[in-house]
Coordinates of C-alpha atoms and ligand atoms in Angstrom, one line a residue:
M5 CA 290.9 139.3 105.0
I6 CA 287.5 141.6 104.0
I7 CA 287.4 140.2 100.0
Q8 CA 285.9 142.7 97.4
P9 CA 286.0 141.8 93.5
R10 CA 289.4 143.6 91.9
T11 CA 288.8 143.3 87.9
R12 CA 290.9 143.8 85.1
G13 CA 289.5 143.3 81.7
F14 CA 287.4 139.8 81.9
I15 CA 289.9 138.6 84.3
C16 CA 288.7 139.2 88.3
L17 CA 292.1 138.9 90.0
T18 CA 290.0 138.0 93.8
S19 CA 287.2 135.0 94.8
H20 CA 285.9 135.0 97.6
P21 CA 285.3 131.4 99.7
E22 CA 281.9 132.0 101.5
G23 CA 280.7 132.9 98.0
C24 CA 282.3 130.2 95.6
A25 CA 280.7 127.7 98.7
E26 CA 277.0 129.2 98.1
N27 CA 278.0 128.8 94.5
V28 CA 278.7 125.2 94.9
K29 CA 275.8 124.3 97.2
K30 CA 272.9 125.8 95.8
Q31 CA 274.3 123.4 92.1
I32 CA 274.3 120.8 94.4
E33 CA 270.9 121.6 95.7
Y34 CA 269.7 121.6 91.8
V35 CA 271.1 118.3 91.6
K36 CA 269.3 117.0 94.1
S37 CA 266.4 118.8 93.3
K38 CA 266.1 116.2 89.9
G39 CA 266.9 113.2 91.4
Q40 CA 269.1 110.0 90.8
I41 CA 269.9 109.7 87.1
N42 CA 269.5 106.3 86.1
N43 CA 272.4 104.0 85.7
G44 CA 274.8 106.6 86.5
P45 CA 278.1 107.2 86.8
K46 CA 279.7 105.6 90.5
K47 CA 283.4 105.8 89.7
V48 CA 284.3 109.3 87.9
L49 CA 287.7 110.7 87.4
V50 CA 287.0 114.6 86.0
I51 CA 290.1 116.8 84.2
G52 CA 289.1 120.6 84.3
A53 CA 286.9 120.0 87.6
S54 CA 287.4 123.7 89.9
T55 CA 284.9 125.6 87.4
G56 CA 282.9 125.9 84.4
F57 CA 281.4 122.4 83.1
G58 CA 283.8 120.5 84.9
L59 CA 282.5 121.5 88.3
A60 CA 279.2 121.0 87.4
S61 CA 280.3 117.4 86.1
R62 CA 281.7 116.6 89.2
I63 CA 278.8 118.0 91.1
S64 CA 276.4 115.9 88.9
A65 CA 278.2 112.9 88.9
A66 CA 278.3 113.1 92.8
F67 CA 275.2 114.4 94.1
G68 CA 273.3 113.1 91.4
S69 CA 274.5 109.3 91.2
D70 CA 275.8 108.8 93.8
A71 CA 279.7 108.6 92.5
A72 CA 283.0 108.7 93.9
T73 CA 284.9 111.6 92.3
I74 CA 288.4 112.5 91.7
G75 CA 289.0 116.3 90.7
V76 CA 292.2 117.5 88.8
F77 CA 292.5 121.0 87.7
F78 CA 295.1 124.0 88.3
E79 CA 294.4 126.5 90.7
K80 CA 295.9 128.6 93.6
P81 CA 295.5 128.4 97.2
G82 CA 294.7 131.6 99.4
T83 CA 298.0 132.9 101.1
A84 CA 297.5 135.3 104.2
G85 CA 295.9 138.6 102.9
R86 CA 295.6 137.6 99.5
P87 CA 292.8 134.9 98.5
G88 CA 293.0 132.1 96.5
T89 CA 291.7 131.5 92.9
A90 CA 288.2 130.5 93.1
G91 CA 288.2 127.0 91.2
W92 CA 290.3 126.4 94.7
Y93 CA 287.5 127.3 97.4
N94 CA 284.9 125.7 94.8
T95 CA 286.3 122.6 95.7
A96 CA 287.2 123.1 99.1
A97 CA 283.3 123.1 99.1
F98 CA 282.8 120.9 97.0
E99 CA 285.0 118.4 98.7
T100 CA 283.3 119.8 102.6
E101 CA 279.3 118.9 101.1
A102 CA 280.7 115.4 99.6
T103 CA 282.3 114.3 102.9
K104 CA 279.2 115.5 104.9
A105 CA 276.8 113.4 102.3
G106 CA 279.4 110.1 102.8
L107 CA 280.8 110.7 99.2
Y108 CA 284.4 110.1 98.4
A109 CA 285.8 113.0 96.9
K110 CA 289.9 113.5 96.4
S111 CA 291.7 116.0 94.4
I112 CA 294.6 116.8 92.2
N113 CA 296.1 120.2 91.9
G114 CA 298.3 120.4 88.9
D115 CA 299.3 120.6 85.0
A116 CA 296.8 117.8 83.5
F117 CA 299.3 118.5 80.4
S118 CA 302.2 116.5 82.1
D119 CA 302.9 113.2 82.5
E120 CA 303.4 113.7 86.2
I121 CA 300.2 114.4 87.3
K122 CA 298.6 111.7 85.2
K123 CA 301.0 109.2 87.0
Q124 CA 299.5 110.9 90.1
T125 CA 296.1 110.2 89.4
I126 CA 296.3 106.9 88.1
E127 CA 298.1 106.0 91.2
L128 CA 295.2 107.8 93.6
I129 CA 292.8 105.4 91.5
K130 CA 294.6 102.6 92.0
Q131 CA 295.1 103.2 96.0
D132 CA 291.4 104.7 96.0
L133 CA 288.9 103.2 93.8
G134 CA 290.6 100.9 91.9
Q135 CA 288.9 101.4 88.1
V136 CA 286.9 104.6 87.1
D137 CA 283.5 104.4 84.8
L138 CA 283.4 107.8 83.4
V139 CA 286.4 110.3 82.3
V140 CA 285.2 113.6 81.6
Y141 CA 287.4 116.0 79.8
S142 CA 286.9 119.4 80.5
L143 CA 289.8 121.8 80.1
A144 CA 290.1 124.9 79.1
S145 CA 293.4 126.7 79.3
P146 CA 295.6 129.2 77.3
R147 CA 298.7 127.0 77.0
R148 CA 300.4 123.6 76.9
T149 CA 303.6 122.4 77.4
H150 CA 303.7 119.5 75.8
P151 CA 304.9 116.0 77.8
K152 CA 306.8 114.5 75.1
T153 CA 308.8 117.4 73.8
G154 CA 308.7 119.8 76.4
V155 CA 307.5 122.2 73.9
A156 CA 305.3 125.2 75.2
Y157 CA 302.5 126.0 72.8
A158 CA 300.1 129.3 73.4
S159 CA 296.6 129.2 71.7
V160 CA 295.3 132.4 70.1
L161 CA 291.6 133.6 69.0
K162 CA 291.9 134.4 65.3
P163 CA 289.8 134.5 62.2
I164 CA 291.3 132.2 59.7
G165 CA 291.9 134.0 56.1
E166 CA 289.5 136.7 56.4
H167 CA 289.2 140.1 58.5
F168 CA 286.4 140.4 60.8
T169 CA 284.7 142.7 62.1
N170 CA 281.3 142.6 64.1
K171 CA 279.9 143.6 67.7
T172 CA 281.3 143.3 71.0
V173 CA 280.3 145.0 74.7
D174 CA 282.6 145.5 77.6
F175 CA 280.4 143.9 80.0
H176 CA 281.2 145.9 82.4
T177 CA 280.1 149.5 81.1
G178 CA 277.6 147.9 78.6
V179 CA 279.5 150.1 75.7
V180 CA 279.1 148.7 72.4
T181 CA 281.9 149.2 70.0
N182 CA 283.2 147.1 66.7
I183 CA 285.6 145.4 67.2
S184 CA 287.9 144.1 64.2
I185 CA 290.2 141.7 64.4
D186 CA 293.4 140.1 62.0
P187 CA 293.2 136.6 60.8
V188 CA 296.2 134.4 62.0
K189 CA 299.2 135.5 59.9
E190 CA 300.7 132.1 60.4
Q191 CA 299.6 128.4 60.0
S192 CA 301.9 128.1 63.4
D193 CA 299.3 129.5 65.6
I194 CA 296.2 127.8 64.2
D195 CA 298.8 124.3 64.7
N196 CA 299.7 125.7 68.0
T197 CA 295.8 126.1 69.4
I198 CA 295.0 122.8 68.2
A199 CA 298.0 121.2 70.4
V200 CA 296.5 123.7 73.6
M201 CA 292.7 122.9 72.6
G202 CA 292.2 120.0 70.2
G203 CA 292.3 116.3 71.5
E204 CA 295.8 115.0 72.2
D205 CA 296.0 115.1 75.1
W206 CA 292.4 113.8 76.1
K207 CA 294.1 111.3 74.2
F208 CA 296.9 110.9 76.1
W209 CA 294.8 110.7 79.2
I210 CA 293.0 107.9 77.6
E211 CA 296.4 105.3 76.8
D212 CA 297.5 106.1 80.2
L213 CA 294.5 105.3 82.0
K214 CA 293.9 102.2 80.1
A215 CA 297.5 101.4 79.7
A216 CA 297.7 101.5 83.6
G217 CA 294.6 99.2 83.8
V218 CA 292.3 101.5 86.1
L219 CA 289.5 101.6 82.9
A220 CA 286.5 99.9 84.3
D221 CA 284.4 97.5 81.7
G222 CA 282.0 99.8 79.8
V223 CA 283.9 102.7 80.5
K224 CA 282.5 106.0 78.8
T225 CA 284.4 109.4 78.2
V226 CA 282.9 112.6 77.4
A227 CA 284.9 116.5 76.1
Y228 CA 283.0 119.5 75.7
S229 CA 282.7 121.5 72.3
Y230 CA 280.5 123.8 71.0
I231 CA 279.7 125.5 67.9
G232 CA 277.0 128.4 67.8
P233 CA 275.4 130.9 65.8
E234 CA 276.6 131.5 62.6
L235 CA 277.8 135.1 63.3
T236 CA 280.2 134.0 65.7
Y237 CA 281.7 131.3 63.3
P238 CA 284.7 133.8 62.2
I239 CA 285.8 133.9 65.4
Y240 CA 284.8 130.8 67.1
R241 CA 283.6 127.7 64.9
N242 CA 285.8 128.9 61.7
G243 CA 288.4 130.3 63.7
T244 CA 291.5 128.9 65.3
I245 CA 289.4 128.1 68.0
G246 CA 287.1 126.0 66.0
M247 CA 289.9 123.9 64.5
A248 CA 291.0 122.6 67.9
K249 CA 286.9 121.6 68.5
N250 CA 287.2 119.8 64.8
D251 CA 290.4 118.1 66.0
L252 CA 288.8 117.4 69.5
E253 CA 286.0 115.6 68.0
A254 CA 288.2 114.1 65.3
T255 CA 289.5 112.5 68.4
V256 CA 286.7 110.4 69.5
A257 CA 286.7 108.0 66.8
T258 CA 290.3 107.3 68.1
I259 CA 289.5 106.8 71.1
N260 CA 286.8 104.1 70.5
D261 CA 289.1 102.6 69.4
L262 CA 291.4 102.5 71.9
L263 CA 288.2 101.4 74.1
K264 CA 286.9 98.7 71.7
D265 CA 288.3 95.9 74.1
K266 CA 287.3 97.6 77.2
N267 CA 283.5 98.2 75.6
G268 CA 283.7 101.6 76.4
V269 CA 283.0 105.0 74.3
S270 CA 283.8 108.0 74.0
Y271 CA 281.6 111.3 72.9
V272 CA 281.9 114.8 72.3
S273 CA 279.2 116.7 74.2
V274 CA 278.2 119.8 72.3
N275 CA 277.1 123.1 75.4
K276 CA 275.2 125.7 75.1
A277 CA 276.9 129.0 75.3
L278 CA 277.4 130.0 79.2
V279 CA 279.9 132.5 81.3
T280 CA 282.9 131.0 82.6
Q281 CA 286.4 132.6 82.8
S282 CA 286.7 131.0 79.2
S283 CA 284.8 132.4 77.5
S284 CA 284.7 135.9 78.7
A285 CA 287.9 135.8 76.8
I286 CA 286.2 135.7 73.5
P287 CA 285.7 138.9 71.8
V288 CA 282.4 139.1 70.3
V289 CA 280.6 136.1 72.6
P290 CA 280.4 137.9 75.6
L291 CA 277.6 140.3 73.4
Y292 CA 276.0 136.8 71.9
I293 CA 275.4 135.2 75.3
S294 CA 273.5 138.5 77.0
L295 CA 271.3 138.3 73.1
L296 CA 270.5 134.7 73.8
Y297 CA 270.3 134.5 77.7
K298 CA 267.5 137.4 77.2
V299 CA 265.7 135.2 74.8
M300 CA 266.1 131.5 76.6
K301 CA 265.3 133.4 79.8
E302 CA 261.7 134.9 78.3
K303 CA 260.5 131.5 76.7
G304 CA 261.8 130.0 80.3
I305 CA 264.3 127.4 78.4
H306 CA 267.7 129.1 80.1
E307 CA 270.1 126.8 81.8
G308 CA 273.3 127.1 83.5
C309 CA 276.5 125.2 83.9
I310 CA 274.6 122.5 85.7
E311 CA 271.2 122.2 84.5
Q312 CA 273.2 121.3 81.3
M313 CA 275.4 119.1 83.0
Q314 CA 272.4 117.5 85.1
R315 CA 270.5 117.1 82.2
L316 CA 273.8 116.0 79.9
F317 CA 273.9 113.1 82.6
A318 CA 270.5 112.0 82.6
E319 CA 269.1 112.1 79.3
R320 CA 272.0 111.7 77.2
L321 CA 275.3 110.3 78.5
Y322 CA 272.9 107.5 81.0
A323 CA 270.0 107.1 78.4
T324 CA 269.1 104.8 76.1
D325 CA 269.2 107.0 73.3
A326 CA 272.6 109.3 74.0
Q327 CA 270.7 111.4 70.3
L328 CA 273.8 111.9 68.5
D329 CA 273.4 114.4 65.1
S330 CA 274.5 113.2 61.8
E331 CA 278.0 113.9 63.2
G332 CA 277.8 111.7 66.1
R333 CA 278.1 114.4 68.9
I334 CA 275.9 115.1 71.8
R335 CA 274.2 118.3 71.7
V336 CA 272.6 120.1 74.8
D337 CA 272.9 122.8 73.0
D338 CA 269.4 121.9 71.3
L339 CA 267.8 125.0 73.1
E340 CA 270.5 127.4 72.2
M341 CA 270.4 126.4 68.5
R342 CA 266.7 126.5 67.7
E343 CA 265.1 128.4 65.2
D344 CA 262.9 130.4 66.9
V345 CA 265.8 131.8 69.6
Q346 CA 268.6 132.0 67.0
A347 CA 266.0 134.1 65.0
E348 CA 265.1 136.5 67.5
V349 CA 269.2 136.9 68.7
A350 CA 269.9 138.0 65.5
K351 CA 267.3 140.5 65.4
L352 CA 268.4 142.1 68.3
W353 CA 272.1 141.4 67.3
A354 CA 271.1 143.9 64.3
E355 CA 269.0 146.2 66.6
V356 CA 271.9 146.2 69.7
T357 CA 273.6 149.7 70.4
T358 CA 275.1 151.1 73.9
E359 CA 272.3 152.8 74.3
N360 CA 269.7 150.1 74.3
I361 CA 271.7 146.8 75.6
E362 CA 270.1 147.3 79.7
S363 CA 267.1 146.6 77.9
I364 CA 267.4 144.6 74.9
S365 CA 270.1 142.6 76.2
D366 CA 270.3 140.7 79.8
L367 CA 273.9 142.1 80.2
A368 CA 272.5 142.5 83.9
G369 CA 272.4 138.6 83.9
Y370 CA 275.6 138.3 82.0
R371 CA 277.6 140.2 84.4
K372 CA 275.7 138.6 87.8
D373 CA 276.8 135.1 86.2
F374 CA 280.2 136.4 85.7
F375 CA 280.5 138.0 89.9
N376 CA 279.2 134.9 90.9
L377 CA 282.0 132.8 89.0
F378 CA 284.2 134.3 91.8
G379 CA 281.8 134.2 94.1
F380 CA 280.5 137.8 94.4
E381 CA 277.5 138.9 94.4
F382 CA 275.2 136.1 96.0
E383 CA 272.3 137.1 98.7
G384 CA 272.6 136.3 102.1
I385 CA 276.6 136.9 101.6
D386 CA 277.5 140.1 103.7
Y387 CA 280.2 140.9 101.9
N388 CA 281.4 143.6 104.0
Q389 CA 282.2 140.7 106.6
E390 CA 285.6 139.0 107.4
S391 CA 286.5 136.0 105.3
D392 CA 288.9 133.1 105.2
E393 CA 290.9 133.0 102.5
L394 CA 292.9 130.2 103.6
T395 CA 290.2 127.9 103.1
Q396 CA 291.9 124.8 102.6
V397 CA 291.0 121.4 100.3
E398 CA 290.8 118.9 102.4
S399 CA 292.4 116.3 100.0
I400 CA 295.1 118.2 99.5
K401 CA 297.6 118.7 102.1
Ligands
NAI764 P1 286.8 126.8 83.2 O1 287.5 127.7 82.5 O2 285.8 127.2 83.6 O3 287.4 125.5 83.5 C1 288.3 124.7 83.3 C2 289.1 123.9 83.9 O4 290.2 123.5 83.4 C3 289.3 124.0 85.5 O5 288.7 123.6 86.0 C4 290.8 124.6 85.6 O6 291.3 124.5 86.9 C5 291.1 123.8 84.2 N1 292.5 123.9 84.1 C6 293.1 124.4 82.8 N2 294.2 124.0 82.2 C7 294.8 123.3 83.6 C8 296.2 122.9 83.9 N3 297.3 123.4 82.9 N4 296.2 121.6 84.3 C9 294.9 121.3 85.1 N5 293.9 121.6 84.7 C10 293.7 122.9 84.1 O7 286.3 126.7 81.1 P2 285.2 125.8 80.9 O8 284.0 126.9 80.0 O9 284.0 124.8 81.5 O10 285.5 124.9 80.1 C11 285.3 123.3 79.8 C12 285.3 122.8 78.2 O11 284.4 123.6 78.1 C13 286.4 123.8 77.1 O12 285.8 122.6 76.1 C14 285.2 124.7 76.6 O13 285.6 124.9 75.3 C15 283.8 123.5 76.9 N6 283.0 124.4 76.4 C16 282.3 125.9 76.9 C17 281.3 126.5 76.4 C18 281.6 128.4 77.1 O14 280.3 128.7 76.4 N7 281.8 128.0 78.0 C19 280.7 126.2 75.7 C20 280.7 124.9 75.1 C21 281.5 124.1 75.5
NA765 NA1 285.1 122.9 83.3

């Protein structure tokens, strides 16, 4: 079928298989151009492997370190006349390229929060890899059904305590408005968000993997967090999602205890703000990202997911010094948080309006990245051609 983008707000309802493949190939080329990662991972499990930071982690491990990878995610294949999700097509392309390169790659599609998918993953590791030496935890989800209690939790994106008013942009139209968000009314909103995006499920994964004997000696595990500038604190770091990130970060100590007898180590890496399916859903953040892109591109220090993850692997996780901050976290948001960068973004933030946004921000770059997530707006792809919506992920039958 011919597949064009169809958007509803910050959601794109269609994805383009060949465009997603192009996206994956570009990321692979980037990783290869950086050369092999010294003492990198060899057998890797990526939970949340189909888009964003998780996909970039998988690509960095495979093409930067010849790693065998198992990817877990929640995506939909296409059916006749109806395209699947971008993460499905990304994975199809990833597996094709990995196989061509002689690299093991298999994938599991299902709810990573469930015991059943954990069990399936462990069986696959036992059958094909024996053990894994790196576990990347990169889930981003609005809901989680708790595997022990069956309770279904939904996260919320709200400030805590005070009403929050700030600028936001509709990135399709470039219209800048003030958005006003009420704080949470109930403690349960905070608790639910922690239940979805906090550290419990990461801990459950590591407990189960350990109990099954599939973690190699010296195993590493990493999960991703965000801090960002003060202007987004009320909606991010000091909001409900920030409480979940605090919980995720606190889980590092628990997991380090679990991994002690495996000589293993766990990390949280604080990553840069980037356009992904998850971040486009957060109010205020897309406007911040548009200004940030402008400033970082002008300074020649802009990075996308793949640049971030390649650097995380080569210069932090597998370097002699992971360069932890005072809270024990890896910081690949170091360039975003540079004082000169933040000062310029803050200045632009005060100035930005509907009238000047196209010139003082990189809204165009934001939009392009957004459409690229779904395989659109790649040069060299003819979007008027028939496209194969039935593209399969080789290892999932
Ligand atoms: P994303 O939306 O691109 O990726 C989410 C992944 O989780 C996908 O592979 C999806 O299939 C998978 N997933 C979601 N629910 C699932 C379920 N129930 N079972 C199995 N798989 C499921 O998100 P992104 O942005 O890459 O986020 C990954 C992590 O990075 C999150 O912890 C996020 O908070 C963090 N992060 C994101 C930043 C950003 O600006 N995008 C910045 C810093 C950290
Ligand atoms: Na991800």
